[in-house]
mmCIF file of C-alpha atoms in Angstrom:
data_model
loop_
_atom_site.group_PDB
_atom_site.id
_atom_site.type_symbol
_atom_site.label_atom_id
_atom_site.label_comp_id
_atom_site.label_asym_id
_atom_site.label_seq_id
_atom_site.Cartn_x
_atom_site.Cartn_y
_atom_site.Cartn_z
ATOM 1 C CA ALA T 1183 -2.580 81.806 3.004
ATOM 2 C CA GLN T 1184 -5.569 83.184 0.887
ATOM 3 C CA THR T 1185 -8.765 84.870 2.496
ATOM 4 C CA VAL T 1186 -11.348 85.844 0.872
ATOM 5 C CA THR T 1187 -13.356 87.778 2.696
ATOM 6 C CA GLN T 1188 -17.833 88.980 0.876
ATOM 7 C CA SER T 1189 -19.023 91.417 3.565
ATOM 8 C CA GLN T 1190 -22.546 91.405 2.679
ATOM 9 C CA PRO T 1191 -24.235 88.991 3.438
ATOM 10 C CA GLU T 1192 -27.292 89.577 1.297
ATOM 11 C CA MET T 1193 -28.462 92.749 -1.340
ATOM 12 C CA SER T 1194 -31.901 93.291 -3.012
ATOM 13 C CA VAL T 1195 -32.063 95.657 -6.417
ATOM 14 C CA GLN T 1196 -35.152 96.402 -8.149
ATOM 15 C CA GLU T 1197 -35.439 95.291 -12.005
ATOM 16 C CA ALA T 1198 -33.767 96.526 -15.063
ATOM 17 C CA GLU T 1199 -31.396 98.288 -11.848
ATOM 18 C CA THR T 1200 -27.513 97.863 -11.247
ATOM 19 C CA VAL T 1201 -26.150 95.999 -8.192
ATOM 20 C CA THR T 1202 -22.669 96.170 -6.669
ATOM 21 C CA LEU T 1203 -22.146 93.153 -4.995
ATOM 22 C CA SER T 1204 -18.286 93.413 -2.203
ATOM 23 C CA CYS T 1205 -15.740 91.818 -2.103
ATOM 24 C CA THR T 1206 -11.826 91.643 -0.792
ATOM 25 C CA TYR T 1207 -9.119 89.971 -0.572
ATOM 26 C CA ASP T 1208 -6.071 88.994 0.666
ATOM 27 C CA THR T 1209 -2.516 87.024 -0.567
ATOM 28 C CA SER T 1210 0.985 87.243 -0.778
ATOM 29 C CA GLU T 1211 1.323 86.197 -4.492
ATOM 30 C CA SER T 1212 1.416 88.233 -7.395
ATOM 31 C CA ASN T 1213 -0.009 85.862 -10.158
ATOM 32 C CA TYR T 1214 -3.897 84.610 -9.310
ATOM 33 C CA TYR T 1215 -7.283 84.848 -10.509
ATOM 34 C CA LEU T 1216 -9.770 85.816 -9.292
ATOM 35 C CA PHE T 1217 -13.743 84.396 -10.021
ATOM 36 C CA TRP T 1218 -16.888 85.487 -9.532
ATOM 37 C CA TYR T 1219 -19.096 82.163 -9.345
ATOM 38 C CA LYS T 1220 -23.143 82.204 -9.201
ATOM 39 C CA GLN T 1221 -25.831 79.128 -7.861
ATOM 40 C CA PRO T 1222 -29.008 79.848 -8.323
ATOM 41 C CA PRO T 1223 -31.278 77.650 -6.859
ATOM 42 C CA SER T 1224 -30.317 74.969 -8.649
ATOM 43 C CA ARG T 1225 -27.356 74.375 -6.834
ATOM 44 C CA GLN T 1226 -25.111 74.762 -9.941
ATOM 45 C CA MET T 1227 -21.829 76.715 -9.593
ATOM 46 C CA ILE T 1228 -21.888 79.212 -12.579
ATOM 47 C CA LEU T 1229 -19.170 80.764 -14.201
ATOM 48 C CA VAL T 1230 -19.925 84.618 -14.180
ATOM 49 C CA ILE T 1231 -16.570 86.526 -14.835
ATOM 50 C CA ARG T 1232 -12.486 85.769 -14.434
ATOM 51 C CA GLN T 1233 -9.765 88.019 -13.762
ATOM 52 C CA GLU T 1234 -6.367 87.812 -14.810
ATOM 53 C CA ALA T 1235 -4.842 89.548 -12.008
ATOM 54 C CA TYR T 1236 -1.797 90.776 -14.480
ATOM 55 C CA LYS T 1237 -4.787 91.920 -16.833
ATOM 56 C CA GLN T 1238 -4.513 96.112 -15.289
ATOM 57 C CA GLN T 1239 -7.938 95.781 -17.766
ATOM 58 C CA ASN T 1240 -11.556 95.030 -16.226
ATOM 59 C CA ALA T 1241 -13.279 91.883 -17.091
ATOM 60 C CA THR T 1242 -16.910 92.375 -18.700
ATOM 61 C CA GLU T 1243 -19.280 89.107 -20.083
ATOM 62 C CA ASN T 1244 -22.356 91.157 -21.192
ATOM 63 C CA ARG T 1245 -24.190 92.949 -18.455
ATOM 64 C CA PHE T 1246 -21.153 91.691 -15.609
ATOM 65 C CA SER T 1247 -18.755 93.505 -15.334
ATOM 66 C CA VAL T 1248 -16.321 93.749 -12.203
ATOM 67 C CA ASN T 1249 -13.363 96.512 -10.807
ATOM 68 C CA PHE T 1250 -9.924 95.200 -9.470
ATOM 69 C CA GLN T 1251 -8.127 96.642 -7.548
ATOM 70 C CA LYS T 1252 -4.175 95.113 -7.434
ATOM 71 C CA ALA T 1253 -3.168 96.834 -4.597
ATOM 72 C CA ALA T 1254 -6.247 97.479 -2.735
ATOM 73 C CA LYS T 1255 -6.974 93.765 -3.196
ATOM 74 C CA SER T 1256 -10.666 94.511 -4.396
ATOM 75 C CA PHE T 1257 -12.497 93.007 -6.797
ATOM 76 C CA SER T 1258 -15.986 93.543 -7.309
ATOM 77 C CA LEU T 1259 -19.144 92.695 -9.397
ATOM 78 C CA LYS T 1260 -21.269 94.956 -10.874
ATOM 79 C CA ILE T 1261 -24.782 93.759 -12.940
ATOM 80 C CA SER T 1262 -26.582 96.101 -14.751
ATOM 81 C CA ASP T 1263 -29.754 96.400 -16.051
ATOM 82 C CA SER T 1264 -30.435 93.212 -12.881
ATOM 83 C CA GLN T 1265 -33.137 90.441 -14.598
ATOM 84 C CA LEU T 1266 -35.419 88.333 -12.198
ATOM 85 C CA GLY T 1267 -32.937 85.053 -13.726
ATOM 86 C CA ASP T 1268 -30.100 87.038 -11.043
ATOM 87 C CA THR T 1269 -31.716 86.541 -8.219
ATOM 88 C CA ALA T 1270 -28.762 84.395 -7.023
ATOM 89 C CA MET T 1271 -26.244 83.223 -4.294
ATOM 90 C CA TYR T 1272 -22.736 85.077 -5.886
ATOM 91 C CA PHE T 1273 -19.249 83.562 -4.711
ATOM 92 C CA CYS T 1274 -16.193 85.263 -4.965
ATOM 93 C CA ALA T 1275 -13.313 83.187 -5.081
ATOM 94 C CA PHE T 1276 -9.726 83.187 -5.298
ATOM 95 C CA MET T 1277 -6.835 80.829 -7.175
ATOM 96 C CA LYS T 1278 -2.764 81.151 -7.328
ATOM 97 C CA GLN T 1279 -1.855 80.653 -10.631
ATOM 98 C CA THR T 1280 0.315 78.295 -9.259
ATOM 99 C CA GLY T 1281 0.327 75.016 -7.592
ATOM 100 C CA ALA T 1282 -3.262 73.444 -6.290
ATOM 101 C CA ASN T 1283 -5.264 75.629 -8.338
ATOM 102 C CA ASN T 1284 -7.427 75.684 -5.581
ATOM 103 C CA LEU T 1285 -10.106 77.874 -5.553
ATOM 104 C CA PHE T 1286 -10.450 79.993 -2.135
ATOM 105 C CA PHE T 1287 -14.208 80.916 -1.685
ATOM 106 C CA GLY T 1288 -15.651 84.481 0.084
ATOM 107 C CA THR T 1289 -19.296 83.527 2.358
ATOM 108 C CA GLY T 1290 -21.184 84.583 -0.381
ATOM 109 C CA THR T 1291 -23.903 87.120 -1.117
ATOM 110 C CA ARG T 1292 -27.766 86.479 -1.836
ATOM 111 C CA LEU T 1293 -28.720 88.538 -4.738
ATOM 112 C CA THR T 1294 -32.794 88.997 -4.848
ATOM 113 C CA VAL T 1295 -33.793 90.894 -7.699
ATOM 114 C CA ILE T 1296 -36.737 92.432 -7.106
ATOM 115 C CA PRO T 1297 -39.810 93.035 -9.924
ATOM 116 C CA ASP M 765 -22.724 63.002 -21.687
ATOM 117 C CA ALA M 766 -20.170 64.763 -21.156
ATOM 118 C CA GLY M 767 -18.973 66.649 -17.733
ATOM 119 C CA ILE M 768 -19.129 66.414 -14.131
ATOM 120 C CA THR M 769 -21.375 64.104 -12.332
ATOM 121 C CA GLN M 770 -22.118 63.176 -8.985
ATOM 122 C CA SER M 771 -24.583 60.341 -7.639
ATOM 123 C CA PRO M 772 -26.239 60.684 -5.749
ATOM 124 C CA ARG M 773 -28.059 63.988 -5.671
ATOM 125 C CA TYR M 774 -29.459 63.688 -2.306
ATOM 126 C CA LYS M 775 -28.817 61.198 0.445
ATOM 127 C CA ILE M 776 -29.960 60.821 4.508
ATOM 128 C CA THR M 777 -27.677 57.785 6.855
ATOM 129 C CA GLU M 778 -27.221 57.805 10.300
ATOM 130 C CA THR M 779 -24.376 58.654 12.344
ATOM 131 C CA GLY M 780 -21.969 55.848 12.635
ATOM 132 C CA ARG M 781 -22.830 54.436 8.556
ATOM 133 C CA GLN M 782 -20.219 54.913 6.586
ATOM 134 C CA VAL M 783 -21.303 56.696 3.031
ATOM 135 C CA THR M 784 -19.451 56.795 -0.296
ATOM 136 C CA LEU M 785 -20.395 60.225 -2.241
ATOM 137 C CA MET M 786 -19.600 59.630 -6.209
ATOM 138 C CA CYS M 787 -17.566 62.210 -8.629
ATOM 139 C CA HIS M 788 -17.431 61.010 -12.094
ATOM 140 C CA GLN M 789 -15.946 64.005 -15.279
ATOM 141 C CA THR M 790 -15.462 62.649 -18.783
ATOM 142 C CA TRP M 791 -12.609 65.222 -19.716
ATOM 143 C CA SER M 792 -9.389 63.695 -18.127
ATOM 144 C CA HIS M 793 -9.247 66.320 -16.043
ATOM 145 C CA SER M 794 -6.352 66.078 -14.094
ATOM 146 C CA TYR M 795 -7.096 67.958 -11.095
ATOM 147 C CA MET M 796 -10.455 67.138 -8.493
ATOM 148 C CA PHE M 797 -11.487 68.554 -5.671
ATOM 149 C CA TRP M 798 -14.480 67.929 -3.142
ATOM 150 C CA TYR M 799 -15.567 70.501 -1.380
ATOM 151 C CA ARG M 800 -18.633 71.136 0.807
ATOM 152 C CA GLN M 801 -20.566 74.246 1.684
ATOM 153 C CA ASP M 802 -22.444 75.228 4.251
ATOM 154 C CA LEU M 803 -23.894 78.477 5.267
ATOM 155 C CA GLY M 804 -21.866 81.344 6.467
ATOM 156 C CA HIS M 805 -18.993 79.257 4.873
ATOM 157 C CA GLY M 806 -19.074 79.269 1.732
ATOM 158 C CA LEU M 807 -17.749 76.667 -0.195
ATOM 159 C CA ARG M 808 -14.331 74.986 1.798
ATOM 160 C CA LEU M 809 -11.922 72.434 0.286
ATOM 161 C CA ILE M 810 -11.538 68.616 1.748
ATOM 162 C CA TYR M 811 -9.845 67.580 -0.292
ATOM 163 C CA TYR M 812 -7.932 67.641 -4.385
ATOM 164 C CA SER M 813 -6.267 65.553 -6.695
ATOM 165 C CA ALA M 814 -3.279 66.705 -8.754
ATOM 166 C CA ALA M 815 -3.293 63.426 -10.895
ATOM 167 C CA ALA M 816 -4.773 59.263 -10.278
ATOM 168 C CA ASP M 817 -2.683 57.990 -7.093
ATOM 169 C CA ILE M 818 -1.875 61.830 -6.038
ATOM 170 C CA THR M 819 -4.647 62.872 -3.348
ATOM 171 C CA ASP M 820 -4.170 65.695 -0.876
ATOM 172 C CA LYS M 821 -5.834 67.333 2.286
ATOM 173 C CA GLY M 822 -7.820 70.799 1.951
ATOM 174 C CA GLU M 823 -8.973 73.065 4.605
ATOM 175 C CA VAL M 824 -10.813 70.414 6.113
ATOM 176 C CA PRO M 825 -10.285 66.845 5.806
ATOM 177 C CA ASP M 826 -11.269 65.280 8.907
ATOM 178 C CA GLY M 827 -13.857 62.222 9.078
ATOM 179 C CA TYR M 828 -13.072 62.000 5.085
ATOM 180 C CA VAL M 829 -11.240 60.035 3.127
ATOM 181 C CA VAL M 830 -10.140 59.213 -0.294
ATOM 182 C CA SER M 831 -9.246 57.773 -3.342
ATOM 183 C CA ARG M 832 -8.342 58.124 -7.052
ATOM 184 C CA SER M 833 -7.420 55.166 -8.704
ATOM 185 C CA LYS M 834 -8.960 56.417 -12.269
ATOM 186 C CA THR M 835 -8.791 59.825 -13.228
ATOM 187 C CA GLU M 836 -12.201 60.008 -14.205
ATOM 188 C CA ASN M 837 -13.428 59.145 -10.916
ATOM 189 C CA PHE M 838 -12.366 60.823 -7.512
ATOM 190 C CA PRO M 839 -15.023 59.417 -4.908
ATOM 191 C CA LEU M 840 -15.554 60.505 -0.969
ATOM 192 C CA THR M 841 -16.059 58.464 1.422
ATOM 193 C CA LEU M 842 -17.076 59.646 5.362
ATOM 194 C CA GLU M 843 -16.165 56.233 7.418
ATOM 195 C CA SER M 844 -18.528 57.110 10.019
ATOM 196 C CA ALA M 845 -20.757 60.066 10.202
ATOM 197 C CA THR M 846 -21.284 62.612 11.681
ATOM 198 C CA ARG M 847 -23.966 65.128 12.397
ATOM 199 C CA SER M 848 -21.876 67.589 11.466
ATOM 200 C CA GLN M 849 -21.186 65.982 8.232
ATOM 201 C CA THR M 850 -24.312 66.813 7.619
ATOM 202 C CA SER M 851 -24.050 69.794 4.516
ATOM 203 C CA VAL M 852 -23.468 70.065 0.180
ATOM 204 C CA TYR M 853 -21.410 68.517 -1.165
ATOM 205 C CA PHE M 854 -19.569 69.480 -4.749
ATOM 206 C CA CYS M 855 -17.483 67.698 -6.566
ATOM 207 C CA ALA M 856 -14.625 69.857 -9.334
ATOM 208 C CA SER M 857 -12.719 69.433 -11.862
ATOM 209 C CA TYR M 858 -10.099 71.555 -13.359
ATOM 210 C CA SER M 859 -6.969 70.687 -16.390
ATOM 211 C CA ARG M 860 -4.218 73.540 -16.846
ATOM 212 C CA GLY M 861 -3.655 75.647 -19.699
ATOM 213 C CA VAL M 862 -7.501 74.248 -20.099
ATOM 214 C CA ASN M 863 -10.209 77.537 -19.643
ATOM 215 C CA THR M 864 -7.240 78.261 -17.830
ATOM 216 C CA GLY M 865 -8.781 78.694 -13.924
ATOM 217 C CA GLU M 866 -11.680 77.954 -14.528
ATOM 218 C CA LEU M 867 -12.982 74.907 -12.153
ATOM 219 C CA PHE M 868 -16.263 72.679 -13.024
ATOM 220 C CA PHE M 869 -18.455 71.786 -11.100
ATOM 221 C CA GLY M 870 -21.051 68.997 -10.897
ATOM 222 C CA GLU M 871 -24.435 69.781 -9.074
ATOM 223 C CA GLY M 872 -23.487 68.503 -5.684
ATOM 224 C CA SER M 873 -25.003 66.353 -3.270
ATOM 225 C CA ARG M 874 -26.649 66.927 -0.215
ATOM 226 C CA LEU M 875 -26.300 64.467 2.117
ATOM 227 C CA THR M 876 -28.153 64.918 5.911
ATOM 228 C CA VAL M 877 -27.090 62.778 8.522
ATOM 229 C CA LEU M 878 -29.648 61.923 11.638
#
């Protein structure tokens, strides 16, 4: 079975600063995807960034980047130049590359950006 | 409009009542999923479907029933609602080979069971 652990229930960061959200996972699969989803107060689930496990290069999307350490099964999200609109719940998620393609979610980190 | 829609967005019901949450997607995605979101648990899979007439249990299926007679629809039914089923429910869809690995989520349905 796959498990995803987010050990930081809540975090805060000053506007324009950088923050890193942690995520670890456990799996016996060798091919899989990892994701960070953002859930603002509107409740909509928004894909922030995606990483394919076979790629060594860390994914980046504008101010968002990941630190993917496959051997350590770690997948942290770095948000640079934090903005008020980044205030949200962030979920780390895992998907096997084969089978049902279900997402396994962590319990989430609530991020607050302080003006 | 194209996308994935859920209805109702909000529902209050009483213990023992039957409730159906609807999910409709316009992309013809083969896979559809139902998750529930609870504080401290993240999102947990209730049921999923790989295609029309093919469904399977997820992590927390007890008390729920699904059907998928058409590719675009995936309703979730609580046959006899309990207070522990008070939650926010998300429907999602996915198609292999398109936007690899990404699920598309509906806006969620908040269900309160009194």
